[in-house]
Coordinates of C-alpha atoms in Angstrom, one line a residue:
M61 CA -35.6 34.9 -6.8
M62 CA -38.1 32.2 -7.8
S63 CA -36.9 29.1 -9.5
K64 CA -38.0 28.3 -13.0
Y65 CA -38.3 24.7 -12.0
N66 CA -40.6 22.9 -9.6
F67 CA -39.9 19.8 -7.5
Q68 CA -41.8 16.6 -6.6
F69 CA -40.5 14.0 -4.3
K70 CA -40.9 11.1 -6.8
E71 CA -38.5 8.3 -7.8
Y72 CA -37.9 7.3 -11.4
N73 CA -39.0 3.7 -12.0
W74 CA -36.8 2.4 -14.9
I75 CA -38.8 -0.8 -15.1
K76 CA -42.2 1.0 -15.6
K77 CA -40.5 3.8 -17.4
S78 CA -42.4 6.3 -15.4
L79 CA -42.3 8.2 -12.1
D80 CA -43.7 6.6 -9.0
S81 CA -46.0 8.5 -6.8
E82 CA -44.6 10.3 -3.8
E83 CA -46.4 7.8 -1.5
N84 CA -44.9 4.8 -3.3
T85 CA -41.5 6.5 -3.3
L86 CA -41.6 6.9 0.5
N87 CA -42.8 3.3 0.9
N88 CA -39.9 2.1 -1.2
I89 CA -37.4 4.0 1.0
K90 CA -39.0 2.7 4.2
E91 CA -39.2 -0.9 3.1
N92 CA -36.3 -1.5 0.8
Y93 CA -33.7 1.1 1.9
L94 CA -34.4 1.3 5.7
D95 CA -35.8 -2.2 6.0
N96 CA -38.6 -0.8 8.1
N97 CA -36.1 0.0 10.8
L98 CA -37.2 3.6 11.7
S99 CA -37.3 5.5 14.9
K100 CA -40.6 6.9 16.2
E101 CA -39.6 10.3 14.9
E102 CA -38.7 9.0 11.5
L103 CA -42.0 7.1 11.2
E104 CA -43.8 10.4 11.6
L105 CA -41.5 12.3 9.2
I106 CA -41.7 9.8 6.4
K107 CA -45.4 10.3 6.2
N108 CA -44.7 13.7 4.6
P109 CA -42.4 13.8 1.5
K110 CA -41.2 17.4 2.1
K111 CA -40.5 16.9 5.8
W112 CA -38.7 13.6 5.1
A113 CA -36.5 15.2 2.4
E114 CA -35.6 18.0 4.8
Y115 CA -34.7 15.6 7.6
A116 CA -32.9 13.1 5.3
F117 CA -30.7 15.9 3.8
S118 CA -29.7 17.3 7.2
S119 CA -29.2 13.9 9.0
L120 CA -25.6 13.0 9.8
N121 CA -25.9 9.7 8.0
H122 CA -27.5 11.1 4.8
Q123 CA -30.8 9.3 4.7
Q124 CA -32.2 8.5 1.3
Y125 CA -34.7 10.7 -0.5
Y126 CA -35.7 11.3 -4.1
V127 CA -36.7 14.5 -5.8
T128 CA -37.6 15.0 -9.5
I129 CA -37.0 18.4 -11.1
F130 CA -39.7 19.6 -13.5
A131 CA -39.8 22.3 -16.1
G132 CA -43.5 23.0 -16.1
E133 CA -45.1 19.5 -16.3
T134 CA -42.0 18.0 -18.0
P135 CA -39.7 15.9 -15.8
L136 CA -36.1 16.7 -16.5
A137 CA -34.1 14.8 -13.9
C138 CA -34.5 12.6 -10.8
I139 CA -32.1 13.1 -7.9
N140 CA -31.3 10.2 -5.5
N141 CA -29.6 11.6 -2.4
S142 CA -28.2 8.7 -0.3
F143 CA -25.5 7.8 2.2
Y144 CA -22.6 7.4 -0.3
G145 CA -23.5 10.3 -2.5
I146 CA -25.9 11.7 -5.1
D147 CA -26.8 10.3 -8.5
I148 CA -28.9 12.1 -11.1
S149 CA -30.9 10.5 -13.9
F150 CA -31.7 12.8 -16.8
L151 CA -35.0 12.0 -18.3
E152 CA -36.8 12.4 -21.6
Y153 CA -39.8 10.9 -23.5
N154 CA -39.0 8.5 -26.3
H155 CA -40.9 8.1 -29.5
E156 CA -43.3 5.7 -27.8
G157 CA -44.1 8.2 -25.1
E158 CA -42.2 6.3 -22.4
L159 CA -40.1 8.2 -19.9
V160 CA -36.5 7.0 -20.3
K161 CA -33.1 7.8 -18.8
Y162 CA -30.6 9.0 -21.3
L163 CA -27.9 10.2 -19.0
W164 CA -26.8 9.0 -15.5
M165 CA -24.2 10.8 -13.4
V166 CA -22.9 9.5 -10.0
Y167 CA -21.2 11.8 -7.4
N168 CA -19.5 10.3 -4.4
R169 CA -19.2 12.0 -1.0
Y170 CA -16.2 9.8 0.0
N171 CA -13.0 8.6 -1.5
M172 CA -14.3 5.2 -2.5
D173 CA -10.9 3.9 -3.7
L174 CA -9.7 4.5 -0.2
Y175 CA -12.8 2.9 1.3
F176 CA -12.4 -0.3 -0.6
K177 CA -8.8 -0.6 0.6
T178 CA -9.1 0.5 4.2
N179 CA -12.9 0.3 5.0
K180 CA -12.7 4.0 6.1
L181 CA -15.0 6.7 4.9
I182 CA -13.0 9.9 4.2
N183 CA -14.8 12.9 2.9
W184 CA -13.3 14.8 0.0
D185 CA -11.7 18.2 0.7
D186 CA -14.3 20.9 1.6
N187 CA -16.9 18.1 1.6
N188 CA -17.0 18.4 -2.2
L189 CA -18.6 15.7 -4.4
F190 CA -16.5 13.7 -6.9
L191 CA -18.0 12.7 -10.2
S192 CA -17.2 9.0 -10.4
Q193 CA -19.4 7.6 -13.1
V194 CA -21.3 8.7 -16.2
E195 CA -23.5 6.6 -18.5
V196 CA -25.2 7.7 -21.7
T197 CA -27.8 5.8 -23.6
K198 CA -28.8 6.6 -27.2
E199 CA -31.5 4.5 -28.9
D200 CA -33.4 4.6 -32.2
I201 CA -35.3 2.0 -34.2
K202 CA -32.2 0.2 -35.4
N203 CA -29.6 0.5 -32.6
K204 CA -29.1 1.1 -28.9
I205 CA -25.7 2.6 -27.8
H206 CA -24.6 2.6 -24.2
N207 CA -21.5 4.5 -23.2
K208 CA -20.1 4.3 -19.7
A209 CA -17.2 6.2 -18.1
L210 CA -15.7 5.2 -14.7
F211 CA -13.2 7.7 -13.1
K212 CA -10.6 6.1 -10.8
Y213 CA -9.2 9.0 -8.7
S214 CA -6.3 7.0 -7.2
K215 CA -4.9 6.1 -10.6
K216 CA -6.1 9.3 -12.4
L217 CA -7.7 6.9 -14.9
L218 CA -10.7 7.0 -17.1
K219 CA -12.2 3.6 -18.0
W220 CA -14.5 3.9 -21.0
T221 CA -16.9 1.2 -22.4
S222 CA -19.1 1.4 -25.4
V223 CA -21.7 -1.2 -26.3
L224 CA -23.6 -1.1 -29.6
N225 CA -26.7 -3.3 -29.9
N226 CA -28.2 -3.9 -33.3
K227 CA -31.8 -4.5 -32.5
Q228 CA -32.6 -5.8 -35.9
D229 CA -30.2 -8.7 -36.0
G230 CA -29.5 -9.1 -32.3
T231 CA -25.8 -8.6 -32.6
Y232 CA -23.7 -6.3 -30.4
K233 CA -20.2 -4.8 -30.5
R234 CA -18.2 -3.8 -27.4
E235 CA -15.3 -1.4 -27.1
D236 CA -13.1 -0.8 -24.0
K237 CA -10.5 1.9 -23.5
E238 CA -8.4 3.3 -20.6
T239 CA -6.6 6.6 -20.5
K240 CA -4.9 8.8 -18.0
V241 CA -6.8 12.0 -17.3
N242 CA -6.7 15.0 -15.0
L243 CA -9.6 14.6 -12.6
T244 CA -9.4 17.9 -10.7
G245 CA -12.3 19.1 -12.7
N246 CA -14.5 16.2 -11.4
F247 CA -15.0 17.9 -8.1
I248 CA -18.1 20.0 -7.5
R249 CA -19.7 21.6 -4.5
S250 CA -22.2 19.7 -2.4
P251 CA -25.8 21.0 -2.3
K252 CA -26.5 23.5 0.3
H253 CA -30.1 22.5 1.1
Y254 CA -32.5 19.7 0.2
L255 CA -33.6 21.2 -3.1
D256 CA -30.3 22.7 -4.2
Y257 CA -29.8 20.7 -7.3
E258 CA -30.4 23.0 -10.2
Y259 CA -26.7 23.5 -10.8
L260 CA -26.3 19.8 -11.4
L261 CA -28.6 20.0 -14.5
D262 CA -25.8 21.8 -16.5
Y263 CA -24.0 18.6 -17.3
Q264 CA -22.5 20.0 -20.5
N265 CA -20.4 22.5 -18.5
I266 CA -19.7 19.9 -15.7
L267 CA -18.3 17.3 -18.0
K268 CA -15.0 18.0 -19.7
P269 CA -14.9 17.9 -23.5
G270 CA -13.9 14.5 -24.8
Y271 CA -15.1 12.5 -21.8
L272 CA -18.2 11.3 -23.7
N273 CA -20.0 12.2 -26.9
L274 CA -22.9 13.8 -25.1
P275 CA -26.0 15.3 -26.8

């Protein structure tokens, strides 16, 4: 069955509010993530975005690669696959024609609470991913609202922060909350291959009602 989506190995550049080219994306990985410390084999692979993504996904240490999912010519989300996990930036064009991130979701491969205490990387059961962070940004001419949810598995805790910026008078209002939650629903299967990310697009069914006021 053919996918209704297509994929390009491009990184979302939040500063430029656009997608980098595949060539620039690979150069960024090589220079900034790998610090130009690549084996002879890797130097050949990273010349080709598809070959690099296949290699990076299958490598034991989860090398970094980016892939952006498109519906036709419209970019929907940029996936960052890296050592500690996967994060996905959901994209849309604003009223000025800029490509902006309105939702960001972070999935960890490891129990990071345990890692910070013991310095040991322990996979979750069945090598599942754990949804550890969600951020939502809503913006119009008057206001910019940023909501962030952090999920602490060891304490079964949701830490929620909301910041409202009034762009007209320069003021802002911040609200912080903590609440106990059942986090069993935060686990999701790991992707099965280097382009297996379509199921992560369905954030409305992944997130439990009440976590955030999502669009």
